mmCIF file of C-alpha atoms in Angstrom:
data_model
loop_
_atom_site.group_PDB
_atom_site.id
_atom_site.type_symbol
_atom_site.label_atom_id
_atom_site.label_comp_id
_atom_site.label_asym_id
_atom_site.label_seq_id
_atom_site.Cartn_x
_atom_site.Cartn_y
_atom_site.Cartn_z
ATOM 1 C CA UNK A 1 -59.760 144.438 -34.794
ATOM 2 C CA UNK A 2 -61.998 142.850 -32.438
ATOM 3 C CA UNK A 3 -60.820 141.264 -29.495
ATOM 4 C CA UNK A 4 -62.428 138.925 -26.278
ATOM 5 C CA UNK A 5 -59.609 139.525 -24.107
ATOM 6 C CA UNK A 6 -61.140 139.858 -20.522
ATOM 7 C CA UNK A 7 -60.526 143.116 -18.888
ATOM 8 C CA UNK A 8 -60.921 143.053 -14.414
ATOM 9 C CA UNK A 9 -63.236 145.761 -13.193
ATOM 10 C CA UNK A 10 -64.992 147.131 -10.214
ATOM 11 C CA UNK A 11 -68.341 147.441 -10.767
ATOM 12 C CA UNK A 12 -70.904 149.358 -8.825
ATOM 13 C CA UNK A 13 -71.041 146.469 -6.413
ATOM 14 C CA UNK A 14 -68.474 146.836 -3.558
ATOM 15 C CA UNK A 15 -66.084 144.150 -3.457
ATOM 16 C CA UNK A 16 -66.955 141.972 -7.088
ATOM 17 C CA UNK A 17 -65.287 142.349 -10.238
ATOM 18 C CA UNK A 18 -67.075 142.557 -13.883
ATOM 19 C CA UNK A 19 -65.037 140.947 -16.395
ATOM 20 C CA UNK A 20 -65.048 143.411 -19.053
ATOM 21 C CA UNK A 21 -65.355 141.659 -22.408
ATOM 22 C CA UNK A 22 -65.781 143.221 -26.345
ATOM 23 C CA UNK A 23 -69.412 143.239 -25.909
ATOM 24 C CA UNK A 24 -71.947 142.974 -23.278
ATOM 25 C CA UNK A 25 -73.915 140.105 -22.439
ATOM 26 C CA UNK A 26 -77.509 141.556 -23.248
ATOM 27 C CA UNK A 27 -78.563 144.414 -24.802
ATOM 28 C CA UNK A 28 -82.343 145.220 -24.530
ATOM 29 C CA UNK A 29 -84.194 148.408 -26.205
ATOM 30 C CA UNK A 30 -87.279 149.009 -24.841
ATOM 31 C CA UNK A 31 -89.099 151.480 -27.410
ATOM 32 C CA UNK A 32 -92.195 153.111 -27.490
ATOM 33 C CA UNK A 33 -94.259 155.754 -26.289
ATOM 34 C CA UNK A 34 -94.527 157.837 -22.480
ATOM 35 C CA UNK A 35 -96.272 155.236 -19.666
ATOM 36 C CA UNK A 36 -95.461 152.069 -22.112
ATOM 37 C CA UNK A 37 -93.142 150.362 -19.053
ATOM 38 C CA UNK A 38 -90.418 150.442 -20.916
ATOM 39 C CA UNK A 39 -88.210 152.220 -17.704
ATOM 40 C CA UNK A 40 -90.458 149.697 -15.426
ATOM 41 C CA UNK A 41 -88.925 146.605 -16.790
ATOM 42 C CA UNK A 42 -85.306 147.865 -16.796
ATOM 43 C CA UNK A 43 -85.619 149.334 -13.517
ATOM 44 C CA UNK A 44 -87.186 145.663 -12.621
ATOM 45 C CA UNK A 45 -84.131 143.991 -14.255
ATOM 46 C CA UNK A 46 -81.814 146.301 -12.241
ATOM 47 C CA UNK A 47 -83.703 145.686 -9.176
ATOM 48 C CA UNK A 48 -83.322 141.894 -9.268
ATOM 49 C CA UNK A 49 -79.454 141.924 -10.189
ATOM 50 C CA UNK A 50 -79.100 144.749 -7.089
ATOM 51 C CA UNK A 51 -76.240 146.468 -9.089
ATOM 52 C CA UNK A 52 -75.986 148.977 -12.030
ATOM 53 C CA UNK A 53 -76.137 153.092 -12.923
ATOM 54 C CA UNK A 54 -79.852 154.623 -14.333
ATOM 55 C CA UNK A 55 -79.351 157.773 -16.418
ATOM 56 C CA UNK A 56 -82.181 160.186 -17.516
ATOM 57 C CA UNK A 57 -82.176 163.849 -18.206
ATOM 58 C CA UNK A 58 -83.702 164.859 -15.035
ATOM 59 C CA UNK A 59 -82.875 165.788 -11.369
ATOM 60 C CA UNK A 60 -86.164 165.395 -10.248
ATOM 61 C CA UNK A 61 -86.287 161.989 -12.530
ATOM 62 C CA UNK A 62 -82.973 160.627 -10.607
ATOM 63 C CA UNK A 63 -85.025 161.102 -7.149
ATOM 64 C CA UNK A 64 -87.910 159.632 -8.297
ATOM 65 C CA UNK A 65 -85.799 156.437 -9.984
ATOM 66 C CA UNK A 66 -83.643 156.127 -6.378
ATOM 67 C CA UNK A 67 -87.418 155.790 -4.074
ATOM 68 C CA UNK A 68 -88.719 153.590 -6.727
ATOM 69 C CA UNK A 69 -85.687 151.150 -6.880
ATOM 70 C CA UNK A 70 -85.018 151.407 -2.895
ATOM 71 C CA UNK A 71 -88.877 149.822 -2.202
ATOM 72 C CA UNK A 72 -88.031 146.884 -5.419
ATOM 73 C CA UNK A 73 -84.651 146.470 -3.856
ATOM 74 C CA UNK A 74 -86.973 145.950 -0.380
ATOM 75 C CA UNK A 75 -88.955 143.331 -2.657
ATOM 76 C CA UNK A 76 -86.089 140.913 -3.980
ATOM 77 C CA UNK A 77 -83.733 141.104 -1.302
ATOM 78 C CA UNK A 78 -85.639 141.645 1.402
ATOM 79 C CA UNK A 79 -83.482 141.997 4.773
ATOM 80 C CA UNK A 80 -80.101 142.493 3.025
ATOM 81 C CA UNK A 81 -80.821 145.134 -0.238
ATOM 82 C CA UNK A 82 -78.380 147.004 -2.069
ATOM 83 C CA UNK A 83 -77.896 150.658 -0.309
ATOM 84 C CA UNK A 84 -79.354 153.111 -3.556
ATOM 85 C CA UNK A 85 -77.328 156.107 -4.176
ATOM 86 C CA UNK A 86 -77.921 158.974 -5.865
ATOM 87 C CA UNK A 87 -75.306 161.271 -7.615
ATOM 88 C CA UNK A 88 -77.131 164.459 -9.660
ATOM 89 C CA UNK A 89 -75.176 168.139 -11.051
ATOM 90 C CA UNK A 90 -76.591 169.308 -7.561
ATOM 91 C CA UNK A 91 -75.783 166.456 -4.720
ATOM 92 C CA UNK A 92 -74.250 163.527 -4.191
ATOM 93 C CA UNK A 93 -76.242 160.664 -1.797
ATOM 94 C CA UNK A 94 -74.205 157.444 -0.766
ATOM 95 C CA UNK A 95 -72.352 156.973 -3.656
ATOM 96 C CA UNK A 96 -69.401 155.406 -2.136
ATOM 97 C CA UNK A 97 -71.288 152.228 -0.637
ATOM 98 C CA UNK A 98 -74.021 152.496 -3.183
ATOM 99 C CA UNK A 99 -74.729 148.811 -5.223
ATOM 100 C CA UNK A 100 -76.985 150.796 -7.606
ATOM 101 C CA UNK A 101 -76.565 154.549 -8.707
ATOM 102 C CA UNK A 102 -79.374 156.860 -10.123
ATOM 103 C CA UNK A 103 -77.736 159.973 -12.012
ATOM 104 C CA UNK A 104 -78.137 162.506 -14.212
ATOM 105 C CA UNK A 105 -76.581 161.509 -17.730
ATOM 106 C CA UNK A 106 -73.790 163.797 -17.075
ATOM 107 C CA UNK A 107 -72.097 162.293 -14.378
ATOM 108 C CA UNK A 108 -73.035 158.860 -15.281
ATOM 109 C CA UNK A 109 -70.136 156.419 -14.985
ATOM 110 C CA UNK A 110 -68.961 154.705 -18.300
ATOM 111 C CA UNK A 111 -68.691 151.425 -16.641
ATOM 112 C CA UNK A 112 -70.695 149.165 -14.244
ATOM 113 C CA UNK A 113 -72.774 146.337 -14.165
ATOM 114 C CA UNK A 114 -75.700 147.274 -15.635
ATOM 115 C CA UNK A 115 -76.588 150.762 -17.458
ATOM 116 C CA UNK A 116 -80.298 151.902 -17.957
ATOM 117 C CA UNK A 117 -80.177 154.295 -20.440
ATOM 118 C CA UNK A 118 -83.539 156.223 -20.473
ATOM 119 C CA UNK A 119 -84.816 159.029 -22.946
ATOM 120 C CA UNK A 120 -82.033 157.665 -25.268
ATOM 121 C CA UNK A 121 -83.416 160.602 -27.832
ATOM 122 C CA UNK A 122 -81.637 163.038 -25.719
ATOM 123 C CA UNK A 123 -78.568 162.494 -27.419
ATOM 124 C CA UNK A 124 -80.080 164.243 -30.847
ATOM 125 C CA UNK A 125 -80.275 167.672 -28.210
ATOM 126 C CA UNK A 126 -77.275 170.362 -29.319
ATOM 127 C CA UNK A 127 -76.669 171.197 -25.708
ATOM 128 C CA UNK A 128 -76.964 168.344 -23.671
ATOM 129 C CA UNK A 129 -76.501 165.413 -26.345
ATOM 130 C CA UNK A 130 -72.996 164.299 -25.742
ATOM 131 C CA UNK A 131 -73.561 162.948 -22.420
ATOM 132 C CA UNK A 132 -75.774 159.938 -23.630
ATOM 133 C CA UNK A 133 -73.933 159.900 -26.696
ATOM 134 C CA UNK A 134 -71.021 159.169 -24.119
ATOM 135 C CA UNK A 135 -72.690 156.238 -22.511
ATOM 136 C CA UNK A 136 -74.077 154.760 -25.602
ATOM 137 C CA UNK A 137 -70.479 154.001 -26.528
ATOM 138 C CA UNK A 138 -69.165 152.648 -23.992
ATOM 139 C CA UNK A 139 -72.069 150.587 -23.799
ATOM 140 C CA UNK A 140 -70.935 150.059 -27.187
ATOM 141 C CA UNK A 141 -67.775 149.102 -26.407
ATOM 142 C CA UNK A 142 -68.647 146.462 -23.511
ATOM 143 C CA UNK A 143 -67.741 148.850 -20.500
ATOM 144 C CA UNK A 144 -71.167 147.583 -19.003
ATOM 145 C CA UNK A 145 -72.150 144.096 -18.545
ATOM 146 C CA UNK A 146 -75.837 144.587 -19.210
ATOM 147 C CA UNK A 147 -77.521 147.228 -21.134
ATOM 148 C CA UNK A 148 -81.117 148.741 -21.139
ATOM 149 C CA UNK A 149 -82.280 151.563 -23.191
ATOM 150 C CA UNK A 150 -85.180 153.317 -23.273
ATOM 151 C CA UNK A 151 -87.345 155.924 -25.449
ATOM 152 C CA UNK A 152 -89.543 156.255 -28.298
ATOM 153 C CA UNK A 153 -89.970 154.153 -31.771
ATOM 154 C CA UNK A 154 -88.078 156.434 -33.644
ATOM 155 C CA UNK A 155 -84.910 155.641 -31.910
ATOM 156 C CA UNK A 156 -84.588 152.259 -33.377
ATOM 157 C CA UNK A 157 -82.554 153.511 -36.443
ATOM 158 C CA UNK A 158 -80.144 155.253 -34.548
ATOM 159 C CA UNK A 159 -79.108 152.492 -32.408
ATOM 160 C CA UNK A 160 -79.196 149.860 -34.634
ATOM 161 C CA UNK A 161 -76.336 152.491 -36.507
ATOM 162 C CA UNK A 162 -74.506 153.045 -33.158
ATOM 163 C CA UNK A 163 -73.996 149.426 -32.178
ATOM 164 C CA UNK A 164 -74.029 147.672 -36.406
ATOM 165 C CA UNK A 165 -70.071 147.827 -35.575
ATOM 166 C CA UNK A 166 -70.762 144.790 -33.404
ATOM 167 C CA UNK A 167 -73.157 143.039 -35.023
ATOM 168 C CA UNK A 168 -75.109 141.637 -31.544
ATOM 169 C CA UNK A 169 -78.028 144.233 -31.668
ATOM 170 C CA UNK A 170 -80.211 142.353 -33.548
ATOM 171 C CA UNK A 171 -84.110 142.443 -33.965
ATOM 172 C CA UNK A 172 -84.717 140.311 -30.638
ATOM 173 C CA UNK A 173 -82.943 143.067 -28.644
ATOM 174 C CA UNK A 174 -85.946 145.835 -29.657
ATOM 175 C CA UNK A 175 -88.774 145.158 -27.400
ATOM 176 C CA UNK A 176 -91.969 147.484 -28.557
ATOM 177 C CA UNK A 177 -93.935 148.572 -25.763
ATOM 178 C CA UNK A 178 -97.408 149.489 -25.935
ATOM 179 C CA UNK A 179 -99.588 152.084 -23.672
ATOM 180 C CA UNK A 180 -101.664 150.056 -21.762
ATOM 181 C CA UNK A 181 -103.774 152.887 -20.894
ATOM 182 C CA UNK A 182 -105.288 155.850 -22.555
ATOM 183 C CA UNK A 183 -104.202 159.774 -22.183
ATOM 184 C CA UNK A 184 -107.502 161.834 -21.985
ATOM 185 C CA UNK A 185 -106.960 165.472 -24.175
ATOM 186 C CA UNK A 186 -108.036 168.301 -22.029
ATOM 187 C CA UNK A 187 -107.372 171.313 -23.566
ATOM 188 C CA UNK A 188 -104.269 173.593 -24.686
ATOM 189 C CA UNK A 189 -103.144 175.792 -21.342
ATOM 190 C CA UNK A 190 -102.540 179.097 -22.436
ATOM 191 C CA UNK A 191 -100.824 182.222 -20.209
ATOM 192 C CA UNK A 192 -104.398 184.256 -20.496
ATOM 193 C CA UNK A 193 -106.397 180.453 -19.140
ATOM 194 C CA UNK A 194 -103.795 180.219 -16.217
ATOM 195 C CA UNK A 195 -104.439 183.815 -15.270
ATOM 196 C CA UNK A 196 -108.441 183.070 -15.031
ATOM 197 C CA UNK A 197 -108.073 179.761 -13.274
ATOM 198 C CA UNK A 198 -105.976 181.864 -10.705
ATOM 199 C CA UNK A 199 -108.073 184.720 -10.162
ATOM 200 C CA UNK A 200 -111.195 182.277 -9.642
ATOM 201 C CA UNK A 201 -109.524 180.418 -6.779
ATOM 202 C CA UNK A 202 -108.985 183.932 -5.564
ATOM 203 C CA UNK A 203 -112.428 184.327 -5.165
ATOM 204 C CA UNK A 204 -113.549 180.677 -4.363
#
């Protein structure tokens, strides 16, 4: 049974409460295919409201994610921007004071302010699946205020399954993103190529 009883919660931002509700204000899929923006314009979104968790599958994605929302931070807020932490299986960076938190889907919290949810097509993988399966349901479940979700076309089925319970993901909530520019075929890379390419710089 459904219920919009309002919950009290901490959210990423020191000191401010998110009132916790059955379902969260927006949901926004951003779907399509690598270096469409769809990560730009939730990282953008994030930026702006200077509070929130980002969750890919990467270490080296999480670092990149923390630089790139600590110079749009810079941009909106300009003297006063949210400190940007980063929390990873391998380190933890300012995550006590941190507004805004970049992780690895594994130690993402389940509740916040905002979630971006990227390479939601992880959650298909056997090994490493039930971490975004995880978040997806407590986005589900209104643990997060705002939600953004990222990856390819072909996800669009399984979220629409994931959230039909609640009946708010509707066709305005799938943004399709299109490459804006084009990627240039060069060639397969094979272990004998490599081993050429090598032994000519040797020589160069």
């Amino acid at each position: 049974e459904e219920t919009n009883e309002v919950i009290p919660l901490i959210s990423q931002k020191k000191g401010t409460v998110v009132e916790e509700t059955a379902w969260p204000e927006t949901v926004e899929c951003y779907l399509g295919p690598t270096n469409s923006g769809k990560t730009w314009r939730s990282l953008e979104f994030m930026a702006e409201k200077g509070a929130g968790c980002y969750a890919g599958p990467l270490r080296a994605l999480a670092w990149e994610v923390r630089l790139d929302l600590i110079e749009r931070c810079e941009k909106y807020w300009r003297g006063a921007p949210p400190q940007v932490g980063l929390w990873t299986g391998e380190e933890k960076i300012n995550i006590v004071n941190a507004s805004i938190l970049c992780c690895t889907a594994e130690v993402c919290p389940t509740r916040g302010e905002i979630l971006v949810l990227d390479e939601v097509h992880w959650c298909a993988d056997r090994q490493r699946g039930a971490a975004w399966t995880k978040l997806l349901l407590a986005a589900r479940d209104g643990r997060f205020r705002h939600v953004r979700i990222c990856g390819p076309n072909q996800a669009a089925d399984l979220l629409r399954t994931i959230f039909a319970a609640r009946k708010a993901l509707e066709d305005r909530s799938f943004v399709t993103c299109r490459r804006r520019s084009k990627l240039l075929f060069m060639g397969v890379i094979t272990a004998s190529s490599s081993q050429n390419n090598n032994k000519k710089k040797k020589f160069e």
